[in-house]
Coordinates of C-alpha atoms and ligand atoms in Angstrom, one line a residue:
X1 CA 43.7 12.6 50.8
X2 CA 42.9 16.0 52.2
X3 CA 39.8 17.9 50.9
X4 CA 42.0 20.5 49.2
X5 CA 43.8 17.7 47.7
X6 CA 40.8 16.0 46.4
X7 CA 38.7 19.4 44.8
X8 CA 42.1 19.9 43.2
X9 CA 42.3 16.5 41.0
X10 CA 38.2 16.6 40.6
X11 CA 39.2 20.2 38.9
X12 CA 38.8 19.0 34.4
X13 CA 42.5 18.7 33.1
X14 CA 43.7 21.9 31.1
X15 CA 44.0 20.8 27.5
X16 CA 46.7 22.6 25.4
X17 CA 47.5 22.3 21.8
X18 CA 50.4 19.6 21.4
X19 CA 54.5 20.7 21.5
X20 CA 55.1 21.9 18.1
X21 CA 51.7 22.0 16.4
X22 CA 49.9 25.8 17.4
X23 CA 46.4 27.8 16.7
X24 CA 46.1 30.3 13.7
X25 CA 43.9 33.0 15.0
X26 CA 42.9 36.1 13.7
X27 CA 44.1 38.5 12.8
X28 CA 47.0 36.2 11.5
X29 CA 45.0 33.8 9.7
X30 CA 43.6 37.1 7.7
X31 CA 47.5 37.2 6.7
X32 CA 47.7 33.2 5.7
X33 CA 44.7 33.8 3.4
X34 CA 45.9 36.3 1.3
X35 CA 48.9 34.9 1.2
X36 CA 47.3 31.7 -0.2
X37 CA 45.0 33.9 -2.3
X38 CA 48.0 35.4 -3.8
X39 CA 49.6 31.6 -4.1
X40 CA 46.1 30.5 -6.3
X41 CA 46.5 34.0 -8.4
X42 CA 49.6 33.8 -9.1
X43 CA 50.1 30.0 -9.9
X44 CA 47.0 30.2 -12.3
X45 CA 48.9 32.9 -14.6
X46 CA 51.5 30.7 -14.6
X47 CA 49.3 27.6 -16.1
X48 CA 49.1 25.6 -12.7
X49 CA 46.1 23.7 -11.2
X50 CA 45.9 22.7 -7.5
X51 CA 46.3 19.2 -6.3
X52 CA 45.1 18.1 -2.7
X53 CA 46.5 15.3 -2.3
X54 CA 45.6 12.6 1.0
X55 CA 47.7 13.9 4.3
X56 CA 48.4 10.3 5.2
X57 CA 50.0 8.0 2.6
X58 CA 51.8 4.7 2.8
X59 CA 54.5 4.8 4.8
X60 CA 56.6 3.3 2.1
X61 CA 56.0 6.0 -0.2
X62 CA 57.7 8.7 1.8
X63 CA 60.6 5.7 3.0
X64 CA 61.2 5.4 -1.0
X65 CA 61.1 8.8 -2.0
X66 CA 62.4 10.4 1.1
X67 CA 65.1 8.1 1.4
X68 CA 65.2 5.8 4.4
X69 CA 68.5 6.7 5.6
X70 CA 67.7 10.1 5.8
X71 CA 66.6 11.9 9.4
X72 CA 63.1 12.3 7.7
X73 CA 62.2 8.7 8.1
X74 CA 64.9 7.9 10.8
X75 CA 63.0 9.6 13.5
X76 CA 60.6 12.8 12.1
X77 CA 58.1 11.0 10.6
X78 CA 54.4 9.8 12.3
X79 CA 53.6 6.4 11.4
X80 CA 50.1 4.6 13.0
X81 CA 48.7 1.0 11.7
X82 CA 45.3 1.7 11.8
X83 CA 45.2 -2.3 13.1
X84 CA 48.1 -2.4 15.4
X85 CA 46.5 -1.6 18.6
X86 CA 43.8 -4.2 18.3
X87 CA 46.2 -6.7 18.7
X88 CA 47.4 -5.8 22.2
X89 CA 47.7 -8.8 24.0
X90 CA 48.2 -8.0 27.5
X91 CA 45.1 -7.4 28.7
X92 CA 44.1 -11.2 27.3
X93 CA 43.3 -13.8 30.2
X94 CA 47.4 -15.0 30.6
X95 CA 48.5 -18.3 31.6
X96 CA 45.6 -18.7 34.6
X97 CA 42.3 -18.8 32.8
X98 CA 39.2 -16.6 34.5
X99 CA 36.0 -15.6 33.9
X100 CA 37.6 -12.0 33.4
X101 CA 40.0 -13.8 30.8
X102 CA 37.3 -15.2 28.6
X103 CA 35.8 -12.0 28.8
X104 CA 38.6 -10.1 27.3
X105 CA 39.6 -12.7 24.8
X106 CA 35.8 -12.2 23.9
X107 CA 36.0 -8.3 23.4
X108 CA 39.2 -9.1 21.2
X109 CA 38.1 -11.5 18.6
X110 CA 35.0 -9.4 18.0
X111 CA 37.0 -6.4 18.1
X112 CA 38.8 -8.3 15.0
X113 CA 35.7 -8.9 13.6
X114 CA 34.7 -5.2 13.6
X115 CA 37.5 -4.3 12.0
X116 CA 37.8 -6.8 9.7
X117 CA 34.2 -5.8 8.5
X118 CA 35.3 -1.6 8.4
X119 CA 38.3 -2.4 6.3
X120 CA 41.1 -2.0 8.9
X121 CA 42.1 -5.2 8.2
X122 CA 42.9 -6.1 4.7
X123 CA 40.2 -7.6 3.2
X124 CA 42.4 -10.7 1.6
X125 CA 41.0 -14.0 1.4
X126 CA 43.2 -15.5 4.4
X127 CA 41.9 -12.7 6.5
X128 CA 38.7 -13.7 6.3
X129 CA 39.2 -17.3 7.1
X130 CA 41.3 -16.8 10.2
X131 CA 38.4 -14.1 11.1
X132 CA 35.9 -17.0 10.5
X133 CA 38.1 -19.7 12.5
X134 CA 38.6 -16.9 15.3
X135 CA 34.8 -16.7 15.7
X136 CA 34.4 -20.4 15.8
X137 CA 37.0 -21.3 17.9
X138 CA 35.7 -18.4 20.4
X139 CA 32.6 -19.9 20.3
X140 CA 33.7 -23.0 21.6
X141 CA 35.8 -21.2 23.9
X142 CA 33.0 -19.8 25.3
X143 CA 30.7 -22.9 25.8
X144 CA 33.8 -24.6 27.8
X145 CA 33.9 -21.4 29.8
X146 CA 30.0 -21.7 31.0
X147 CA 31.0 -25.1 32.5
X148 CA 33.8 -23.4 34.5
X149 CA 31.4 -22.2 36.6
X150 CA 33.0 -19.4 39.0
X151 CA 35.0 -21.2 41.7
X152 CA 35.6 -24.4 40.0
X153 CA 38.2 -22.6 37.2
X154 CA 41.1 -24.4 39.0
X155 CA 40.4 -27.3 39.1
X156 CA 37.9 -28.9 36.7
X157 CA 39.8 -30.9 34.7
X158 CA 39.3 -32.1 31.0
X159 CA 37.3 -28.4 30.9
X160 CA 40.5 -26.9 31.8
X161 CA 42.3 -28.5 30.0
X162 CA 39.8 -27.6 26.5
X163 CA 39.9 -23.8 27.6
X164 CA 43.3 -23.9 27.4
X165 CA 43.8 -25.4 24.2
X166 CA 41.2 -23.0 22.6
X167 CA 43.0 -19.9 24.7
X168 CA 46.2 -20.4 22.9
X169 CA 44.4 -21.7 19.1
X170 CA 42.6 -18.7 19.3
X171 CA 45.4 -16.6 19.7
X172 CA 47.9 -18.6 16.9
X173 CA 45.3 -17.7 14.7
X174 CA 44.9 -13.8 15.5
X175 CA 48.9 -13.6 15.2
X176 CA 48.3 -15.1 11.9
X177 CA 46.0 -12.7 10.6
X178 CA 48.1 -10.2 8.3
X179 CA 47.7 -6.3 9.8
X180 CA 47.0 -3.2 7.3
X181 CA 50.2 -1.2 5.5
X182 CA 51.5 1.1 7.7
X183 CA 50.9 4.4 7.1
X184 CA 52.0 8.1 7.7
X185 CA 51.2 11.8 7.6
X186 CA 53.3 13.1 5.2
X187 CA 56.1 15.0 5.6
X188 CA 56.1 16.7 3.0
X189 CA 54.0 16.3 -0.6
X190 CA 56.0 15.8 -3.8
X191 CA 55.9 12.1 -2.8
X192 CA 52.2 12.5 -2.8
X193 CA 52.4 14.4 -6.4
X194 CA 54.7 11.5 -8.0
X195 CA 52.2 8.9 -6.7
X196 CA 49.1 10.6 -8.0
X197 CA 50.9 11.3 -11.5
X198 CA 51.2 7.9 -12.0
X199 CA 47.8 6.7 -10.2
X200 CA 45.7 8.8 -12.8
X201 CA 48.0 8.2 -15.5
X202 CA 48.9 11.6 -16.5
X203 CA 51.7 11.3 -18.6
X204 CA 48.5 10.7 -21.3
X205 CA 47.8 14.4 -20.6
X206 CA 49.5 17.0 -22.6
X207 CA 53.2 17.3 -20.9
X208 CA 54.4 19.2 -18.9
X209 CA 51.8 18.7 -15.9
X210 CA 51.9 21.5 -13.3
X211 CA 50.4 21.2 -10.7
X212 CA 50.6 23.1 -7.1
X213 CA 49.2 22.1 -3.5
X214 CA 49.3 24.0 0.0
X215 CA 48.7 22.4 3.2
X216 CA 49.8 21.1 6.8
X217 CA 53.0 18.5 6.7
X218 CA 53.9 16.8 9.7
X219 CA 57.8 16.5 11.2
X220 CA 58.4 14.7 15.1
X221 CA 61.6 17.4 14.9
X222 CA 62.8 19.4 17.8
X223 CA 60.0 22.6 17.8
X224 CA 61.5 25.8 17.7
X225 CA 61.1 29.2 16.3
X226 CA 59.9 28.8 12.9
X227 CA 60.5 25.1 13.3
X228 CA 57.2 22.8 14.1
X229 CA 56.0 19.9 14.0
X230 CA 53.0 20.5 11.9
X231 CA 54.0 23.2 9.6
X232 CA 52.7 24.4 6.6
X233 CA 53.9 24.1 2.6
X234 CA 52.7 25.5 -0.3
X235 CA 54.7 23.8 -3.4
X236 CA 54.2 23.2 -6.9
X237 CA 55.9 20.3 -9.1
X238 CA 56.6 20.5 -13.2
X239 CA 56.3 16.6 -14.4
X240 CA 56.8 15.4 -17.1
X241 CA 57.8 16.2 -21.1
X242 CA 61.3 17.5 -21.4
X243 CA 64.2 18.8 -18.7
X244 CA 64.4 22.1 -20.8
X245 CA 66.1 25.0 -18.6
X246 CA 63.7 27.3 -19.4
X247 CA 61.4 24.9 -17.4
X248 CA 63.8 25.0 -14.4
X249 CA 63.9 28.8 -15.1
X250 CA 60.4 29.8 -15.1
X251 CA 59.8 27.4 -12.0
X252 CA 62.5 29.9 -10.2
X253 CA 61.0 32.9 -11.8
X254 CA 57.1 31.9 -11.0
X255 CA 58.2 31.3 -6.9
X256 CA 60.2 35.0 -7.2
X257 CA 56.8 36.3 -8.5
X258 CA 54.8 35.1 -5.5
X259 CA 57.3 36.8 -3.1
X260 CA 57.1 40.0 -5.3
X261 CA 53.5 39.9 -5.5
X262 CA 53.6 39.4 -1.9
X263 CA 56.3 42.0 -1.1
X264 CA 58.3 39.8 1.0
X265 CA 61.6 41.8 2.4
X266 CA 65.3 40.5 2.0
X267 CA 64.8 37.9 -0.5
X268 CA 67.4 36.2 -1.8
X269 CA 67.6 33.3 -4.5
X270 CA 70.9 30.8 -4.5
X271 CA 71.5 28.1 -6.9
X272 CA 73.6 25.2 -7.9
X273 CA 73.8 22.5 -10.3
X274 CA 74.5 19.0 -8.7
X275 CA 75.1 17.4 -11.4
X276 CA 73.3 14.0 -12.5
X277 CA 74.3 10.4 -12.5
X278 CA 76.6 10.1 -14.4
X279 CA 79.1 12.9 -13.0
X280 CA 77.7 13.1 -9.4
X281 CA 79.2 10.1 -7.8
X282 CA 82.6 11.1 -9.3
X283 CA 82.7 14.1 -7.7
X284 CA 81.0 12.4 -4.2
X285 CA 84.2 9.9 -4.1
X286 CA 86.5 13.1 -5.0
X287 CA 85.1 14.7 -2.2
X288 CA 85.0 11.6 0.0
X289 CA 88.8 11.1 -0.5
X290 CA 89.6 14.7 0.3
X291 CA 87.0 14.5 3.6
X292 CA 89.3 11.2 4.9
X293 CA 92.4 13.4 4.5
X294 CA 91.2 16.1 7.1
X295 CA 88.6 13.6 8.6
X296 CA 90.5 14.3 12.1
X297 CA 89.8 17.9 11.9
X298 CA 86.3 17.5 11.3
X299 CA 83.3 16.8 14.0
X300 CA 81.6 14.1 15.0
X301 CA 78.3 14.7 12.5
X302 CA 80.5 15.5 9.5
X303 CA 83.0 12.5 10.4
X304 CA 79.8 10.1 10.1
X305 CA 78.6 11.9 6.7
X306 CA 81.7 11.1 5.1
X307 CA 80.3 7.6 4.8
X308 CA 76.6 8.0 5.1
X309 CA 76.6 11.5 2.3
X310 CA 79.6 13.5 2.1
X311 CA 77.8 16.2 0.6
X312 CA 75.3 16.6 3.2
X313 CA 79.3 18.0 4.9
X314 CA 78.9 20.8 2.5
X315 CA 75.3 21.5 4.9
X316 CA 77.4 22.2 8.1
X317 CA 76.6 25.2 9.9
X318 CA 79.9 24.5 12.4
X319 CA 82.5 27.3 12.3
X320 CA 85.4 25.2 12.7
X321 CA 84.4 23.5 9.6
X322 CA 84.2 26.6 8.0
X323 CA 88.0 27.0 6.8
X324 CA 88.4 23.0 6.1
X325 CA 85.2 23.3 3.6
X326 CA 86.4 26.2 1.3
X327 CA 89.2 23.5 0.5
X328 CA 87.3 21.1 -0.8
X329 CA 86.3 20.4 -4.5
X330 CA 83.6 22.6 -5.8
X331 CA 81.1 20.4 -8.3
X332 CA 80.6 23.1 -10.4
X333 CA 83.8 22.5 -11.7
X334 CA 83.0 18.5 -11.8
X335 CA 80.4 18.3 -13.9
X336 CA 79.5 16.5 -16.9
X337 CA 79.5 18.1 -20.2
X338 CA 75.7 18.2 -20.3
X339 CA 75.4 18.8 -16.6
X340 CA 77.0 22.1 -17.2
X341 CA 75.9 23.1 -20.3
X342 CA 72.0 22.7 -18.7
X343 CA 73.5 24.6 -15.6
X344 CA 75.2 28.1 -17.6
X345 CA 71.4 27.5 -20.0
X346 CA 69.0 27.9 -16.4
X347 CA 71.2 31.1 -15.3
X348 CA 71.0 32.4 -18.6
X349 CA 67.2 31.7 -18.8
X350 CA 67.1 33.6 -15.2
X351 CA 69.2 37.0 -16.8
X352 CA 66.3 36.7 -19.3
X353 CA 63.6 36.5 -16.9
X354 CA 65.2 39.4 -14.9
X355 CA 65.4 37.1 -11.6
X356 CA 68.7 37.9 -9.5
X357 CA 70.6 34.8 -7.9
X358 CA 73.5 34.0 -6.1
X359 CA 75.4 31.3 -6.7
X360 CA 76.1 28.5 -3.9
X361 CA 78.3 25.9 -4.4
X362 CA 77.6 24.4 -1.1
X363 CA 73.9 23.9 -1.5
X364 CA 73.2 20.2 -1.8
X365 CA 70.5 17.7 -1.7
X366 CA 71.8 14.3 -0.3
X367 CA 69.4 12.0 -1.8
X368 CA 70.0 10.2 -5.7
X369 CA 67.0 11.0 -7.6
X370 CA 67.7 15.0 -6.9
X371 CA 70.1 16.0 -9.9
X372 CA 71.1 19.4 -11.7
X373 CA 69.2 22.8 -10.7
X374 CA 68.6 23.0 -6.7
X375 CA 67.9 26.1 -5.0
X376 CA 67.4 27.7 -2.2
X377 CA 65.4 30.9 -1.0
X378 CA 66.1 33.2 2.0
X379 CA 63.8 35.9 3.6
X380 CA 64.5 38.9 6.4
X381 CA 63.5 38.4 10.0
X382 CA 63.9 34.5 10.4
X383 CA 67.0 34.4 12.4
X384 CA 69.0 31.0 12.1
X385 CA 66.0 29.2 10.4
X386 CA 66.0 31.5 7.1
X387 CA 64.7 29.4 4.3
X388 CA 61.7 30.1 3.3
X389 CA 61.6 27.8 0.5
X390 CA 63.9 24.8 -1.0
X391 CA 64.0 23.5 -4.6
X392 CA 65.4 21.3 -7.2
X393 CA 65.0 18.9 -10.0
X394 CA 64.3 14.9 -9.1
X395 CA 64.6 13.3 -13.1
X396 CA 64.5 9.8 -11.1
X397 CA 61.6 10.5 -8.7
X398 CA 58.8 9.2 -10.6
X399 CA 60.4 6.3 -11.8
X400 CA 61.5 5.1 -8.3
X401 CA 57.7 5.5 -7.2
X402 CA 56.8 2.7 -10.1
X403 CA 56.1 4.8 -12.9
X404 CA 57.1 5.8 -16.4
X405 CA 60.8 7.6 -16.4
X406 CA 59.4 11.2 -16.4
X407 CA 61.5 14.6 -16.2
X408 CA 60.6 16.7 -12.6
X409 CA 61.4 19.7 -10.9
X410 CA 59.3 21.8 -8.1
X411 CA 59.8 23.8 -4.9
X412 CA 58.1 23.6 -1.4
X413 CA 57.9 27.4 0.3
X414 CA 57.5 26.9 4.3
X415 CA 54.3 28.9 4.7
X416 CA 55.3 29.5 8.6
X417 CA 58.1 30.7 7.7
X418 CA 56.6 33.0 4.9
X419 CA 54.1 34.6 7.2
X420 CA 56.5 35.1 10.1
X421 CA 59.0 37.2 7.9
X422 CA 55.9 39.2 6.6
X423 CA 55.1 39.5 10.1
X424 CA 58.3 41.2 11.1
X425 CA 58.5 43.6 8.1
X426 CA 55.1 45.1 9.6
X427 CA 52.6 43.8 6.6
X428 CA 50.6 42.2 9.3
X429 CA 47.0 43.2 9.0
X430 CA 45.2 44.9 11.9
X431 CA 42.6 43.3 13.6
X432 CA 39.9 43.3 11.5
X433 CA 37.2 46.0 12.2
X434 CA 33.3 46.4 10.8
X435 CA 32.5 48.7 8.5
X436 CA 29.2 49.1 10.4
X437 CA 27.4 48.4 13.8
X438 CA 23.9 48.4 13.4
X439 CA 22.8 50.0 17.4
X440 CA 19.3 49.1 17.4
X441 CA 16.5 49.8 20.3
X442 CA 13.3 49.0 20.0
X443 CA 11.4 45.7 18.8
X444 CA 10.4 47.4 15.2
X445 CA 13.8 48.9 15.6
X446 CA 14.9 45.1 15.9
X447 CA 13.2 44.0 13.0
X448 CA 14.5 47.0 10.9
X449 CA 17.8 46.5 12.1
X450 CA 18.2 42.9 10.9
X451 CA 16.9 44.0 7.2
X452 CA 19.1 46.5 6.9
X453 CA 22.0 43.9 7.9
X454 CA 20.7 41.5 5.5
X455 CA 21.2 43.9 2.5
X456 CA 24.3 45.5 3.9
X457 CA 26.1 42.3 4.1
X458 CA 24.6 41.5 0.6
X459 CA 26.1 44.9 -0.7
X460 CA 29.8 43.3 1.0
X461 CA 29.4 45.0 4.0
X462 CA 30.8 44.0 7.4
X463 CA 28.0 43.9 9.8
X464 CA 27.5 43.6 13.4
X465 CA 24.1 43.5 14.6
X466 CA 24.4 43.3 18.5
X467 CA 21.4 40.2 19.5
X468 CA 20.3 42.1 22.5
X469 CA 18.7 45.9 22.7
X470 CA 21.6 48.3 23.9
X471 CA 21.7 51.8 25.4
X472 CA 23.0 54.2 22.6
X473 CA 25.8 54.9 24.7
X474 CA 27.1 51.5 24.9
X475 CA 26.5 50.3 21.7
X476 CA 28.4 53.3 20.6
X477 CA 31.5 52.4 22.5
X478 CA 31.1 48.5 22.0
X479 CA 31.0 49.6 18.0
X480 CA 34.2 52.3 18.8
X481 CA 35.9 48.5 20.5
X482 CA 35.5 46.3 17.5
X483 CA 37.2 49.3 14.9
X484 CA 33.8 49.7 13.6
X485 CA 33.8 52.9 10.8
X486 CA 30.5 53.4 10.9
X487 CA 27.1 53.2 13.5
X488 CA 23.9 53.0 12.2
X489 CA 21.6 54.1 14.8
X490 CA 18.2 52.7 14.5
X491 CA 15.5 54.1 16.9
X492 CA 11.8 54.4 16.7
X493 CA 12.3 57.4 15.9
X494 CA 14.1 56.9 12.6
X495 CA 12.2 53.7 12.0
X496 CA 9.3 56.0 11.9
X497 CA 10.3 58.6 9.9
X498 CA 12.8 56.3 7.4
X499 CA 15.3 58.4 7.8
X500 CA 18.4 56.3 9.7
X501 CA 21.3 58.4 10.9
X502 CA 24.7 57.0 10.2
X503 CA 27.6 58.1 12.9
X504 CA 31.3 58.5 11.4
X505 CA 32.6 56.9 14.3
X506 CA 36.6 58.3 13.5
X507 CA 35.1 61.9 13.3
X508 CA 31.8 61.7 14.9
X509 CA 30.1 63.5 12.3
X510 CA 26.5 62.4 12.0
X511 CA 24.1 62.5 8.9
X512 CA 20.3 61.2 8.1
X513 CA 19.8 59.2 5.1
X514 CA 17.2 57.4 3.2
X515 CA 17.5 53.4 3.1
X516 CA 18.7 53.2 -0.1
X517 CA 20.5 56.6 0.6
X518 CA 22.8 55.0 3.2
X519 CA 23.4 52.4 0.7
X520 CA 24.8 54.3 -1.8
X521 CA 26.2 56.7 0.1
X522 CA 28.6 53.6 1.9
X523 CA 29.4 52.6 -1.4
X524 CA 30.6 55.8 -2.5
X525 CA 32.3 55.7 0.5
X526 CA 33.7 52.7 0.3
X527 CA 35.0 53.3 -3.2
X528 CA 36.9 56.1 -2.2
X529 CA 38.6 54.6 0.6
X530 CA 39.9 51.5 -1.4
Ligands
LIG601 P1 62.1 20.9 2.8 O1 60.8 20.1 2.5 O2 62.7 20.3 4.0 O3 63.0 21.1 1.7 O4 61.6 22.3 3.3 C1 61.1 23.3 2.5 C2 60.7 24.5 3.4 O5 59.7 24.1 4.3 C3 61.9 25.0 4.2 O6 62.6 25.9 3.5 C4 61.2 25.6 5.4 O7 60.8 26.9 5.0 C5 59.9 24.8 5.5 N1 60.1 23.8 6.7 C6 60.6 22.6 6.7 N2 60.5 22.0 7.9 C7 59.8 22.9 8.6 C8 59.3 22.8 10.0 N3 59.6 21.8 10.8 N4 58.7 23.9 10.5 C9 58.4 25.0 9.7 N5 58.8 25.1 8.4 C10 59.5 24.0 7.9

């Protein structure tokens, strides 16, 4: 290897943040607070309490609730056994036995013991014996090993022999020790919700329960714009006591609100009704029979869907579809009697509230437990990926997850997606400035300047107190850099004399004021200005 060669792999590897996960820097994160702010404001007036539920679950959890047909659990989700790579056997000693072997096989079983002991491996009663058995066998194991001294591992016979019967005991008994639930970072959170409504029993509290959450989900999908793979969701769930449609109504109205309040452009709302259980699967084989008549005119996806979800068809984005779909039976005019009546009841309850929707026939959830109102809401300035927030009611939900039947309906917002459309209708903040940079020169200076920053920042003032003595000059331009509105120029001078001079950095004006002068004086200020 050339020199060049070898100062080039020394050189420490570059990290970068991982396909489809990203940074949230300021000034953008300034923008995801208040946006979350306005979340927590808003959902409080609307009787909501935040829930922050785990971000990994049992993988079982999201494959019941989820559905495990669907492309969630198929391929998008990120599953880890917190046990699963102990029990890696590859590195173990193989067929020959060798010092190196025994030593492996020794690092395994008290690997297993370690996490046995931290609670990676269930703690069940047949757990701990095989651990136990492990232990002793190994210890045997390892006495037979001392008389193989090095050299002699081929050949000394009944030793050999004895190692290799305790090699391959030991390792029936680790594959017979039972490995931890596996488990996954959610993909989303009203799984989560369902599971903690029934793990603190809170159909005892007073019904409905509303609760909201906000936080990171996690999606192995293909990253692109607005599209990653650990996005954020802020949602809110309804469980519990009746399926009133003034419940479904107000949901709808309280996630219009939060897009109000944040003056999000473009917004549009579209609903449907997808009927329940008993009309839905009429309406599915209506539409299957009409899919299989024009099945050859159809792509490859939607071909497939006409078996796996037929409604999922009514999803495609493909234009040749386009024409075939209008055709098709619309469930609207499928539904039940009570289906419908609960349907025209949530739009009138929107007229009342004042909220505009559209109407979309086409907008479908695939999986069972979703029934009646689903909805969908659409922002400016997200291109192809436009939804900013899906929606519906799950009845079943709870009841799948093991609890009591219990009535449910809630909405997840894509926060990304939220802040991106913001973004692009210019109501990004600018990068956030000080109100004032203390220039300071001089060690009383110094100690002035950090007691004035002390009950500035106590007042709610943005400081910046630079750590080292500065010329004027360049403290001046440093603070004119950092969209400072004020300097507060501390010299012996003023120290002195008590009298500090405060520059108007926008205008340059200059004035003197007394300590608690300058206080008031940047309250006043301040007061005005907001
Ligand atoms: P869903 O949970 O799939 O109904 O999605 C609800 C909302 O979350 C969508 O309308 C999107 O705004 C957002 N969302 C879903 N998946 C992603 C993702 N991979 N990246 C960013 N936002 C997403």
């Amino acid at each position: 290897m050339s020199e060049g060669a070898a100062k080039k792999e020394e050189k420490p590897r570059k990290f970068q943040a991982i396909r489809g996960t990203r940074d949230l820097l300021p000034p953008e994160t300034a923008l995801w607070n208040r946006v979350e702010q306005t979340a927590h404001e808003v959902f409080a007036t609307f009787g909501f309490g935040e829930i922050r539920p785990p971000i990994f679950e049992p993988t079982e959890l999201f494959a019941r609730s989820v559905g495990s047909r669907t492309d969630v659990i198929g391929k998008e989700m990120y599953t880890f056994n917190a046990a699963t790579e102990l029990f890696t056997f590859e590195k173990l000693s193989g067929d020959s036995p060798s010092p190196e072997g025994a030593e492996n096989l020794g690092e395994f079983v008290f690997r297993i013991r370690d996490a046995f002991e931290k609670g990676d491996i269930p703690p069940i009663e047949s757990n701990k014996r095989a651990v136990d058995s492990l232990l002793s066998k190994f210890s045997e194991l390892a006495k037979v090993s001392q008389q193989l001294k090095p050299g002699v591992w081929q050949g000394s016979v009944p030793f050999l022999d004895a190692y290799i019967q305790l090699d391959a005991e030991c390792r029936a008994i680790a594959s017979n020790i039972k490995l931890g639930e596996s488990m996954s970072l959610r993909p989303e959170a009203t799984a989560s919700v369902c599971r903690a409504f029934i793990e603190h029993g809170m159909q005892q509290l007073p019904q409905p329960v509303k609760l909201y959450y906000m936080g990171p989900m996690f999606r192995r999908e293909r990253p692109q714009k607005g599209r990653y793979r650990q996005f954020y969701q802020i949602g809110a769930e309804v469980l519990g006591g009746s399926d009133a449609p003034a419940i479904d109504a107000e949901v709808i109205e309280m996630v219009m609100t939060f897009f109000d309040r944040l003056e999000l452009q473009g917004v549009q709302l579209e609903l449907n009704s997808i009927g329940c259980r008993e009309c839905r699967p009429k309406y599915v084989e209506l539409l299957r029979a009409e899919l299989l008549k024009v099945k050859d005119k159809l792509g490859p996806d939607s071909q497939r869907r006409i078996e796996t979800n037929p409604l999922r068809v009514l999803d495609s984005k493909l234009e040749s579809e386009q024409g075939i779909i209008a055709t098709l039976p619309r469930i609207a005019d499928h539904l039940c009697e009570n289906c419908a009546s609960h349907y025209a009841a949530v739009k009138h309850q929107l007229e009342m509230r004042g909220v505009i929707y559209r109407e979309n026939w086409r907008l479908v959830r695939g999986l069972d437990y979703y029934m009646r109102t689903t909805f969908e809401i659409t922002a400016q300035g997200l291109g192809s990926q436009n939804a900013v927030c899906g929606g519906g009611r799950y009845d079943g939900l709870v009841e799948l997850l093991g609890g009591p039947p219990t009535k449910g309906i809630g909405f997840a917002i894509g926060e990304d997606r939220l802040i991106l459309s913001l973004q692009e209708s210019g109501k990004a903040p600018a990068q956030q400035g000080r109100d004032v940079y203390i220039a300071w020169m001089g060690d009383r200076a110094h100690a002035t300047a950090i007691r004035a920053a002390k009950d500035l920042r106590k007042a709610g003032f943005s400081v910046e107190l630079p750590p080292v003595e500065q010329k004027f000059g360049k403290a001046l331009g440093q603070a004119d850099k950092l969209g400072a509105k004020y300097a507060l120029i501390l010299g012996d001078n003023e120290v002195s004399e008590g009298l500090w001079t405060l520059k108007t950095l926008a205008d340059g004006s200059q004035a003197k004021f007394t300590e608690p002068d300058l206080l008031e004086h940047l309250r006043r200020q301040k007061a005005l200005s907001s």
